[in-house]
Amino acid sequence: MASFGHVMELVGKVANRFIVISVGFGIGGLFIYKNAAEAFPNQVCKPIVGLKDEDGSLLKVPERIRTQFDVVLNKLGYTNANKISLFINQGVHPMSVGSTSFPNGAVVSLPKWYIFENYKDIETCGITFQGRDIRWDSELGIKIKECLLPSDEMIAFCIAHEVAQTQRLDYKAINAVLAPTWLYLTYKLAYIGPRMLQLHTVLDILFKLVLCRLSYLCYKQVHMKLYHDVVYQADVMAAKCEPRMLQGGIDVFTKKIELNRIRRRLMGRKGQNCFTEEGNDIESRIYPLLTDRLKQLKDLERGTALVTGV
């Protein structure tokens, strides 16, 4: 019995040591994951998410987008454009990382469908639905083309929004340490709690499982609230640059919502699991609802109209 007890004690020590090492790696991994792209945007972000041409080089940014980029930087008072670079990404959302206050600057990126300049570009880009070609001359095909074709105002708004996000050093500082710190505090509470409460082994395990689950859910809510505030404020900042950018933002969200509604109808049951009837994304709840962002800009438009008397 003594020998068995000694073995169990040894196993417990090894298990605890393994947990400590795992948590240490987890904290370090989270810190790197959260900050690598922010600290080295050109070295980390561009090669991974940048859209490549046939030669494997980053796709050249169209002159139309470059022009709007220069206009936005001028409006926001950036005299040194070398601290912010622009590229096209492989995804479906605009993005930005880094900051002009950081040594390696910042990058702003627009999704690949923003390079479309006319309906012909959309028709010849190879877009299919569930492996089938889209009849672009049909009523549905025309609606999809209208949703996918960006205006100069939409491009300017998205660029201004991303540039505004790069200015939020307060959020970047919090986000840099929030996840690693949260994991460390969860570990400490899971380690100290059962000892203080003198829980039995089974209750000890249940306590840790429930604590980890609740901790993760709380972290998601806190992070989501912080990120949503940043997005909403960036929308307002971008919309206030110029009246045309406000209209561009309204058009961005109106078209996204309409496209999601179309996809929901076409995809059947799967579409109902991906999009709401209103056109919001279900799977990416980390982002604010498109309908809420659209409402905020429309309220801003009405408020501006009342002030100017238009």
mmCIF file of N, CA, C and O in Angstrom, residues 19-35 176-188:
data_model
loop_
_atom_site.group_PDB
_atom_site.id
_atom_site.type_symbol
_atom_site.label_atom_id
_atom_site.label_comp_id
_atom_site.label_asym_id
_atom_site.label_seq_id
_atom_site.Cartn_x
_atom_site.Cartn_y
_atom_site.Cartn_z
ATOM 1 N N ILE A 19 1.681 20.034 -16.394
ATOM 2 C CA ILE A 19 0.704 21.121 -16.523
ATOM 3 C C ILE A 19 1.404 22.474 -16.471
ATOM 4 O O ILE A 19 1.113 23.381 -17.254
ATOM 5 N N VAL A 20 2.357 22.628 -15.545
ATOM 6 C CA VAL A 20 3.091 23.889 -15.423
ATOM 7 C C VAL A 20 3.827 24.208 -16.723
ATOM 8 O O VAL A 20 3.793 25.339 -17.219
ATOM 9 N N ILE A 21 4.503 23.200 -17.275
ATOM 10 C CA ILE A 21 5.247 23.402 -18.525
ATOM 11 C C ILE A 21 4.291 23.734 -19.678
ATOM 12 O O ILE A 21 4.556 24.635 -20.482
ATOM 13 N N SER A 22 3.151 23.042 -19.733
ATOM 14 C CA SER A 22 2.175 23.278 -20.795
ATOM 15 C C SER A 22 1.606 24.687 -20.717
ATOM 16 O O SER A 22 1.465 25.370 -21.737
ATOM 17 N N VAL A 23 1.290 25.115 -19.500
ATOM 18 C CA VAL A 23 0.769 26.475 -19.321
ATOM 19 C C VAL A 23 1.820 27.501 -19.720
ATOM 20 O O VAL A 23 1.515 28.519 -20.354
ATOM 21 N N GLY A 24 3.066 27.228 -19.360
ATOM 22 C CA GLY A 24 4.148 28.139 -19.745
ATOM 23 C C GLY A 24 4.271 28.274 -21.251
ATOM 24 O O GLY A 24 4.393 29.387 -21.779
ATOM 25 N N PHE A 25 4.231 27.134 -21.946
ATOM 26 C CA PHE A 25 4.279 27.171 -23.403
ATOM 27 C C PHE A 25 3.046 27.870 -23.971
ATOM 28 O O PHE A 25 3.136 28.605 -24.967
ATOM 29 N N GLY A 26 1.892 27.624 -23.332
ATOM 30 C CA GLY A 26 0.657 28.258 -23.796
ATOM 31 C C GLY A 26 0.716 29.765 -23.673
ATOM 32 O O GLY A 26 0.320 30.492 -24.596
ATOM 33 N N ILE A 27 1.219 30.260 -22.544
ATOM 34 C CA ILE A 27 1.329 31.703 -22.339
ATOM 35 C C ILE A 27 2.295 32.314 -23.357
ATOM 36 O O ILE A 27 2.009 33.342 -23.982
ATOM 37 N N GLY A 28 3.450 31.659 -23.533
ATOM 38 C CA GLY A 28 4.413 32.158 -24.507
ATOM 39 C C GLY A 28 3.875 32.117 -25.928
ATOM 40 O O GLY A 28 4.060 33.065 -26.706
ATOM 41 N N GLY A 29 3.184 31.017 -26.264
ATOM 42 C CA GLY A 29 2.609 30.884 -27.594
ATOM 43 C C GLY A 29 1.547 31.932 -27.874
ATOM 44 O O GLY A 29 1.499 32.506 -28.966
ATOM 45 N N LEU A 30 0.684 32.196 -26.877
ATOM 46 C CA LEU A 30 -0.347 33.218 -27.038
ATOM 47 C C LEU A 30 0.263 34.598 -27.235
ATOM 48 O O LEU A 30 -0.203 35.396 -28.050
ATOM 49 N N PHE A 31 1.325 34.877 -26.473
ATOM 50 C CA PHE A 31 1.966 36.191 -26.587
ATOM 51 C C PHE A 31 2.554 36.379 -27.984
ATOM 52 O O PHE A 31 2.400 37.441 -28.595
ATOM 53 N N ILE A 32 3.202 35.346 -28.500
ATOM 54 C CA ILE A 32 3.777 35.430 -29.848
ATOM 55 C C ILE A 32 2.671 35.549 -30.894
ATOM 56 O O ILE A 32 2.751 36.364 -31.821
ATOM 57 N N TYR A 33 1.618 34.727 -30.738
ATOM 58 C CA TYR A 33 0.509 34.738 -31.689
ATOM 59 C C TYR A 33 -0.167 36.107 -31.754
ATOM 60 O O TYR A 33 -0.522 36.589 -32.837
ATOM 61 N N LYS A 34 -0.339 36.729 -30.597
ATOM 62 C CA LYS A 34 -1.033 38.008 -30.535
ATOM 63 C C LYS A 34 -0.172 39.176 -31.007
ATOM 64 O O LYS A 34 -0.713 40.218 -31.421
ATOM 65 N N ASN A 35 1.141 39.031 -30.963
ATOM 66 C CA ASN A 35 2.000 40.198 -31.184
ATOM 67 C C ASN A 35 2.962 40.099 -32.360
ATOM 68 O O ASN A 35 3.532 41.109 -32.767
ATOM 69 N N ALA A 176 -2.320 42.807 -26.422
ATOM 70 C CA ALA A 176 -1.018 42.138 -26.422
ATOM 71 C C ALA A 176 -0.842 41.218 -25.226
ATOM 72 O O ALA A 176 -0.185 40.180 -25.311
ATOM 73 N N VAL A 177 -1.453 41.596 -24.092
ATOM 74 C CA VAL A 177 -1.225 40.835 -22.856
ATOM 75 C C VAL A 177 -2.484 40.196 -22.293
ATOM 76 O O VAL A 177 -2.400 39.416 -21.342
ATOM 77 N N LEU A 178 -3.640 40.521 -22.863
ATOM 78 C CA LEU A 178 -4.898 40.049 -22.275
ATOM 79 C C LEU A 178 -4.990 38.528 -22.248
ATOM 80 O O LEU A 178 -5.233 37.922 -21.194
ATOM 81 N N ALA A 179 -4.808 37.870 -23.393
ATOM 82 C CA ALA A 179 -4.952 36.414 -23.461
ATOM 83 C C ALA A 179 -3.911 35.685 -22.609
ATOM 84 O O ALA A 179 -4.270 34.788 -21.824
ATOM 85 N N PRO A 180 -2.608 36.028 -22.691
ATOM 86 C CA PRO A 180 -1.622 35.343 -21.842
ATOM 87 C C PRO A 180 -1.880 35.553 -20.352
ATOM 88 O O PRO A 180 -1.756 34.612 -19.559
ATOM 89 N N THR A 181 -2.230 36.781 -19.975
ATOM 90 C CA THR A 181 -2.501 37.071 -18.565
ATOM 91 C C THR A 181 -3.729 36.326 -18.081
ATOM 92 O O THR A 181 -3.760 35.793 -16.963
ATOM 93 N N TRP A 182 -4.754 36.274 -18.913
ATOM 94 C CA TRP A 182 -5.994 35.572 -18.554
ATOM 95 C C TRP A 182 -5.715 34.093 -18.330
ATOM 96 O O TRP A 182 -6.209 33.496 -17.376
ATOM 97 N N LEU A 183 -4.906 33.495 -19.209
ATOM 98 C CA LEU A 183 -4.549 32.083 -19.059
ATOM 99 C C LEU A 183 -3.778 31.850 -17.761
ATOM 100 O O LEU A 183 -4.041 30.878 -17.042
ATOM 101 N N TYR A 184 -2.841 32.735 -17.447
ATOM 102 C CA TYR A 184 -2.037 32.583 -16.230
ATOM 103 C C TYR A 184 -2.915 32.686 -14.979
ATOM 104 O O TYR A 184 -2.794 31.866 -14.051
ATOM 105 N N LEU A 185 -3.807 33.654 -14.952
ATOM 106 C CA LEU A 185 -4.682 33.827 -13.786
ATOM 107 C C LEU A 185 -5.642 32.645 -13.633
ATOM 108 O O LEU A 185 -5.942 32.220 -12.509
ATOM 109 N N THR A 186 -6.117 32.122 -14.765
ATOM 110 C CA THR A 186 -6.988 30.939 -14.715
ATOM 111 C C THR A 186 -6.240 29.750 -14.128
ATOM 112 O O THR A 186 -6.775 29.005 -13.292
ATOM 113 N N TYR A 187 -4.998 29.575 -14.557
ATOM 114 C CA TYR A 187 -4.167 28.483 -14.038
ATOM 115 C C TYR A 187 -3.943 28.633 -12.533
ATOM 116 O O TYR A 187 -4.070 27.651 -11.779
ATOM 117 N N LYS A 188 -3.619 29.837 -12.095
ATOM 118 C CA LYS A 188 -3.363 30.059 -10.666
ATOM 119 C C LYS A 188 -4.610 29.781 -9.835
ATOM 120 O O LYS A 188 -4.537 29.159 -8.762
#
